[in-house]
Each structure stands twice: as structure tokens, then as C-alpha cells.
């Protein structure tokens, strides 16, 4: 007879949000290295590190279409909204839900808050419609903790310029400063509404990492 393993413990979903150039990728890597040996995750739980758009094979194809479309194929804002939602629906069903149901933890570079910030506040699409679409795409899956890397737009712009060197910005980054300013303000509003944890990101990377770790310890440490 199979041995009963006791009640299933669901995993945790941790999300990083913020404007382009806020240092999210660096912080995600640092958290991904620290979290499994932090003592916060239960024994046997693994860490899935993922991102939106592009956390599944379908999502990688959508990411390419969204950020680097061939000439003449750039999506209209409503099509853009639906493509991000399609990426998310696939991500939730193929990767996030199975991992969480198995008790694993997930660290995601962006989630539904990015759609509210970029397509809602940035592009000016209906926030009410976006909330309905979010419900469809996520099936109601909410992050357990969202860290918002809060960086003034001027500093984010400076960092993107320094990072990119000769590279072309992607389609979203190329949408202009006024757009990114609305996105930034959108993130600030969402952080207040949704209870996200703001992290001051205009510090040295190690200091930002320490603040991220502290936020996770506060949430789950004993
Ligand atoms: P990201 O992977 O963070 O960019 P980078 O490769 O520069 O680190 O995000 C890709 C872009 O997609 C970013 O400009 C934000 C945008 N985006 C949206 O507009 N809506 C969304 O729902 C998501 C998830 C991302």
C-alpha cells in the first residue's frame, strides 16, 4: 500500500516587477542563487526560475513577435494585449500551476502586473478590460509576493543606454520616454493598490539584493 505523504503543501509564487532598466534581471539571478539555500523553502521543494513573456516554448515565439517583430508585423495595441495574455495563459497552465501544485517555488521575471502597467497605464487600454483578461489568463492565480524594483525613470534610461551600447532597444523600450513615464507611474499605483513590496532600486546591486532577501525573510522567515 502506498504511504500517505500528508496534506499537499502548495508552493509559492514570487514575482519581480519594474520598468526596463530597473535591474530586475540582476536581482532575479541573485535571488535564484540565494533562495534554495535560504532555509525559507521547505525540504524537497525546488525553485523554478522563469519569465514573461517567454516562459514556455509558445511564449518564446510570442516574445519574439512582441519585442522583435518582422517589418510590417508589429502588433496593434489590442493585439499586443492579447499576445501578452496568451503568453501568460500558457505559462500558468504549462509551468506555474504544475510547479506550485507539486509544492515547488517559482520566481518569475514579470507577471500580470506588467500588463496593467504597460498596456493599461502605458498604452491607455481599459484597466477594467485588462482585469477581466487577467482573470482569464491566470485562472485567478495571484503571486504570493511581488517585489517592485522602484527606480526613477531618468536612472533607468541612463542604465539602459549604458547597457545597450550599440544594440537596438526592443519595441517596447523604443516606445519613448513619455510612455515609460506612464508605465513607471502605473507601477507605483499598482504597488499601492495590490500590496506589492517596493524595493528602492537606485542603490548598489548588493544593497538592492539585501533588500529583496529581507522582504522574503519578512514574508516567510520564522
Ligand atoms: P523584459 O524581459 O523584462 O525585458 P528585457 O529583455 O529588456 O529584460 O520584458 C520584455 C518587455 O515586455 C518589457 O519592455 C516589458 C514588456 N511587457 C509588457 O509590455 N507587458 C507585459 O505583460 C509583459 C509581461 C511585458
XYZ file of C-alpha atoms and ligand atoms in Angstrom:
247
model
C 0.000 0.000 0.000
C 1.246 3.489 -0.831
C 2.421 5.531 2.123
C 0.373 8.695 2.626
C 2.624 11.738 2.376
C 0.284 14.025 4.299
C -1.558 17.081 3.017
C -0.053 18.635 -0.067
C 1.760 21.894 0.598
C 1.413 24.307 -2.262
C 4.476 26.168 -3.461
C 4.909 29.943 -3.516
C 4.937 32.381 -6.424
C 7.339 35.302 -6.134
C 7.294 37.949 -8.875
C 9.696 40.770 -9.738
C 8.243 43.813 -11.478
C 9.637 47.141 -12.646
C 10.411 49.300 -15.675
C 13.017 48.362 -18.261
C 16.487 49.048 -16.882
C 15.479 48.751 -13.192
C 17.943 45.903 -12.575
C 15.359 43.123 -12.472
C 17.482 40.529 -14.305
C 20.448 41.038 -11.961
C 18.222 40.780 -8.899
C 16.419 37.738 -10.252
C 19.741 35.923 -10.684
C 20.848 36.876 -7.183
C 17.573 35.677 -5.643
C 17.680 32.477 -7.694
C 21.127 31.690 -6.285
C 20.167 32.521 -2.702
C 16.621 31.224 -2.279
C 17.242 27.450 -2.490
C 19.770 27.614 0.342
C 17.990 30.349 2.326
C 16.140 27.935 4.580
C 12.826 29.508 3.543
C 11.767 26.757 1.133
C 10.545 23.501 2.665
C 12.705 20.389 2.222
C 12.186 18.801 -1.189
C 10.845 21.994 -2.791
C 12.665 23.076 -5.926
C 12.905 26.550 -7.438
C 11.581 27.278 -10.921
C 13.050 30.480 -12.359
C 11.029 31.797 -15.261
C 9.834 34.911 -17.039
C 7.089 36.619 -19.022
C 6.927 36.890 -21.887
C 8.789 33.738 -22.913
C 8.494 31.205 -20.076
C 7.313 28.400 -22.386
C 8.181 27.334 -25.961
C 4.989 29.020 -27.213
C 5.861 32.045 -25.102
C 9.325 32.274 -26.672
C 7.745 32.537 -30.099
C 5.299 35.164 -28.800
C 8.154 37.073 -27.143
C 9.952 37.326 -30.456
C 6.786 38.592 -32.170
C 6.102 41.088 -29.383
C 9.577 42.518 -28.966
C 11.292 41.999 -32.322
C 8.557 41.559 -34.953
C 9.477 41.343 -38.629
C 8.903 44.508 -40.645
C 5.189 45.193 -41.026
C 4.212 42.686 -38.298
C 4.239 44.930 -35.211
C 1.042 44.226 -33.247
C -1.622 46.874 -32.738
C -2.065 47.709 -29.027
C -5.111 45.435 -28.624
C -3.320 42.581 -30.381
C -0.303 43.260 -28.159
C -2.506 42.983 -25.056
C -3.926 39.655 -26.227
C -0.499 38.250 -27.096
C 0.819 39.028 -23.600
C -2.322 37.388 -22.197
C -1.793 34.321 -24.407
C 1.801 34.057 -23.219
C 0.567 34.233 -19.619
C -2.211 31.679 -20.052
C 0.266 29.175 -21.478
C 2.803 29.963 -18.767
C 0.282 29.483 -15.966
C -1.049 26.221 -17.338
C 2.165 24.646 -18.580
C 4.651 25.762 -15.937
C 3.390 27.762 -12.952
C 0.375 25.726 -11.824
C 2.089 22.330 -12.144
C 5.141 23.568 -10.221
C 3.078 25.201 -7.457
C 0.775 22.194 -7.171
C 3.850 19.971 -6.695
C 4.995 22.201 -3.818
C 7.783 23.924 -5.734
C 8.564 27.629 -5.534
C 8.531 29.899 -8.563
C 10.464 33.076 -9.190
C 9.089 34.951 -12.198
C 10.561 37.914 -14.022
C 7.243 39.801 -14.573
C 3.627 38.619 -14.344
C 0.183 40.181 -14.789
C 1.169 43.464 -13.116
C 3.297 44.228 -16.172
C 0.235 44.105 -18.424
C -1.649 46.528 -16.193
C 1.395 48.837 -16.142
C 2.464 48.691 -19.822
C -0.742 48.035 -21.753
C -3.049 49.720 -19.224
C -1.233 52.758 -17.845
C 1.308 52.934 -20.689
C -0.811 52.316 -23.789
C -4.002 53.631 -22.195
C -6.094 50.475 -22.689
C -9.025 49.917 -20.326
C -7.862 48.793 -16.876
C -11.239 47.150 -16.338
C -10.870 45.083 -19.501
C -7.317 44.208 -18.518
C -8.528 42.991 -15.117
C -11.046 40.693 -16.836
C -8.393 39.401 -19.206
C -6.020 38.865 -16.288
C -8.644 36.651 -14.657
C -8.977 34.607 -17.869
C -5.221 34.304 -18.458
C -4.214 33.498 -14.879
C -7.267 31.484 -13.842
C -7.105 33.599 -10.688
C -3.502 32.685 -9.810
C -2.073 35.574 -7.784
C 1.543 35.987 -6.686
C 2.249 35.303 -3.016
C 4.740 38.158 -3.062
C 5.551 40.820 -5.655
C 8.733 42.842 -5.338
C 8.570 46.123 -7.239
C 12.019 47.478 -8.101
C 11.393 51.194 -7.865
C 13.871 53.179 -9.952
C 13.418 56.788 -11.137
C 12.846 56.830 -14.876
C 15.878 59.022 -15.608
C 18.171 56.492 -13.935
C 16.513 53.559 -15.729
C 17.009 55.370 -19.051
C 20.649 56.046 -18.230
C 21.250 52.387 -17.331
C 19.535 51.114 -20.484
C 21.699 53.406 -22.580
C 24.863 52.200 -20.862
C 23.818 48.538 -21.128
C 22.720 48.559 -24.726
C 25.782 50.156 -26.239
C 25.184 49.699 -29.965
C 22.157 47.328 -29.596
C 18.741 48.398 -30.813
C 16.179 48.798 -27.999
C 13.288 46.324 -28.244
C 9.898 47.517 -29.493
C 8.550 48.326 -26.009
C 11.724 50.107 -24.889
C 11.608 52.115 -28.099
C 8.092 53.429 -27.338
C 9.543 56.604 -25.818
C 10.082 58.373 -22.518
C 6.504 59.633 -22.075
C 5.236 56.066 -22.448
C 7.783 54.725 -19.944
C 6.930 57.549 -17.541
C 3.267 56.451 -17.585
C 4.387 52.849 -17.053
C 6.505 53.898 -14.091
C 3.618 55.821 -12.537
C 1.398 52.830 -13.237
C 3.746 50.549 -11.330
C 3.675 52.949 -8.373
C -0.139 52.971 -8.373
C -0.326 49.183 -8.721
C 2.170 48.648 -5.908
C -0.068 50.663 -3.579
C -3.313 49.000 -4.747
C -2.056 45.432 -4.784
C 0.178 45.487 -1.716
C 3.429 44.910 -3.588
C 6.688 45.304 -1.698
C 8.557 48.360 -3.019
C 12.343 47.951 -3.200
C 14.457 51.073 -3.689
C 16.493 50.173 -6.775
C 18.697 53.288 -7.058
C 21.339 51.702 -4.809
C 24.277 49.365 -5.432
C 23.233 45.923 -6.715
C 24.313 44.210 -3.466
C 22.226 46.632 -1.425
C 19.180 46.000 -3.600
C 19.760 42.232 -3.273
C 19.894 42.550 0.503
C 16.564 44.400 0.490
C 14.999 41.699 -1.700
C 16.230 38.945 0.619
C 14.927 40.880 3.609
C 11.469 41.143 2.021
C 11.346 37.364 1.525
C 12.561 36.687 5.053
C 9.939 39.049 6.434
C 7.256 37.218 4.498
C 8.309 33.630 5.236
C 11.120 33.622 7.777
C 10.472 32.353 11.274
P 11.791 42.045 -20.100
O 12.019 40.593 -20.373
O 11.783 42.494 -18.693
O 12.821 42.914 -20.936
P 14.418 42.724 -21.040
O 14.645 41.608 -22.031
O 14.858 44.058 -21.549
O 14.901 42.377 -19.673
O 10.368 42.462 -20.699
C 10.101 42.495 -22.031
C 9.262 43.682 -22.376
O 7.881 43.321 -22.422
C 9.371 44.853 -21.413
O 9.607 46.026 -22.187
C 8.015 44.949 -20.784
C 7.106 44.318 -21.779
N 5.884 43.698 -21.216
C 4.650 44.267 -21.463
O 4.544 45.314 -22.116
N 3.517 43.662 -20.964
C 3.574 42.505 -20.256
O 2.523 41.968 -19.829
C 4.862 41.919 -20.009
C 4.968 40.635 -19.231
C 5.999 42.547 -20.503
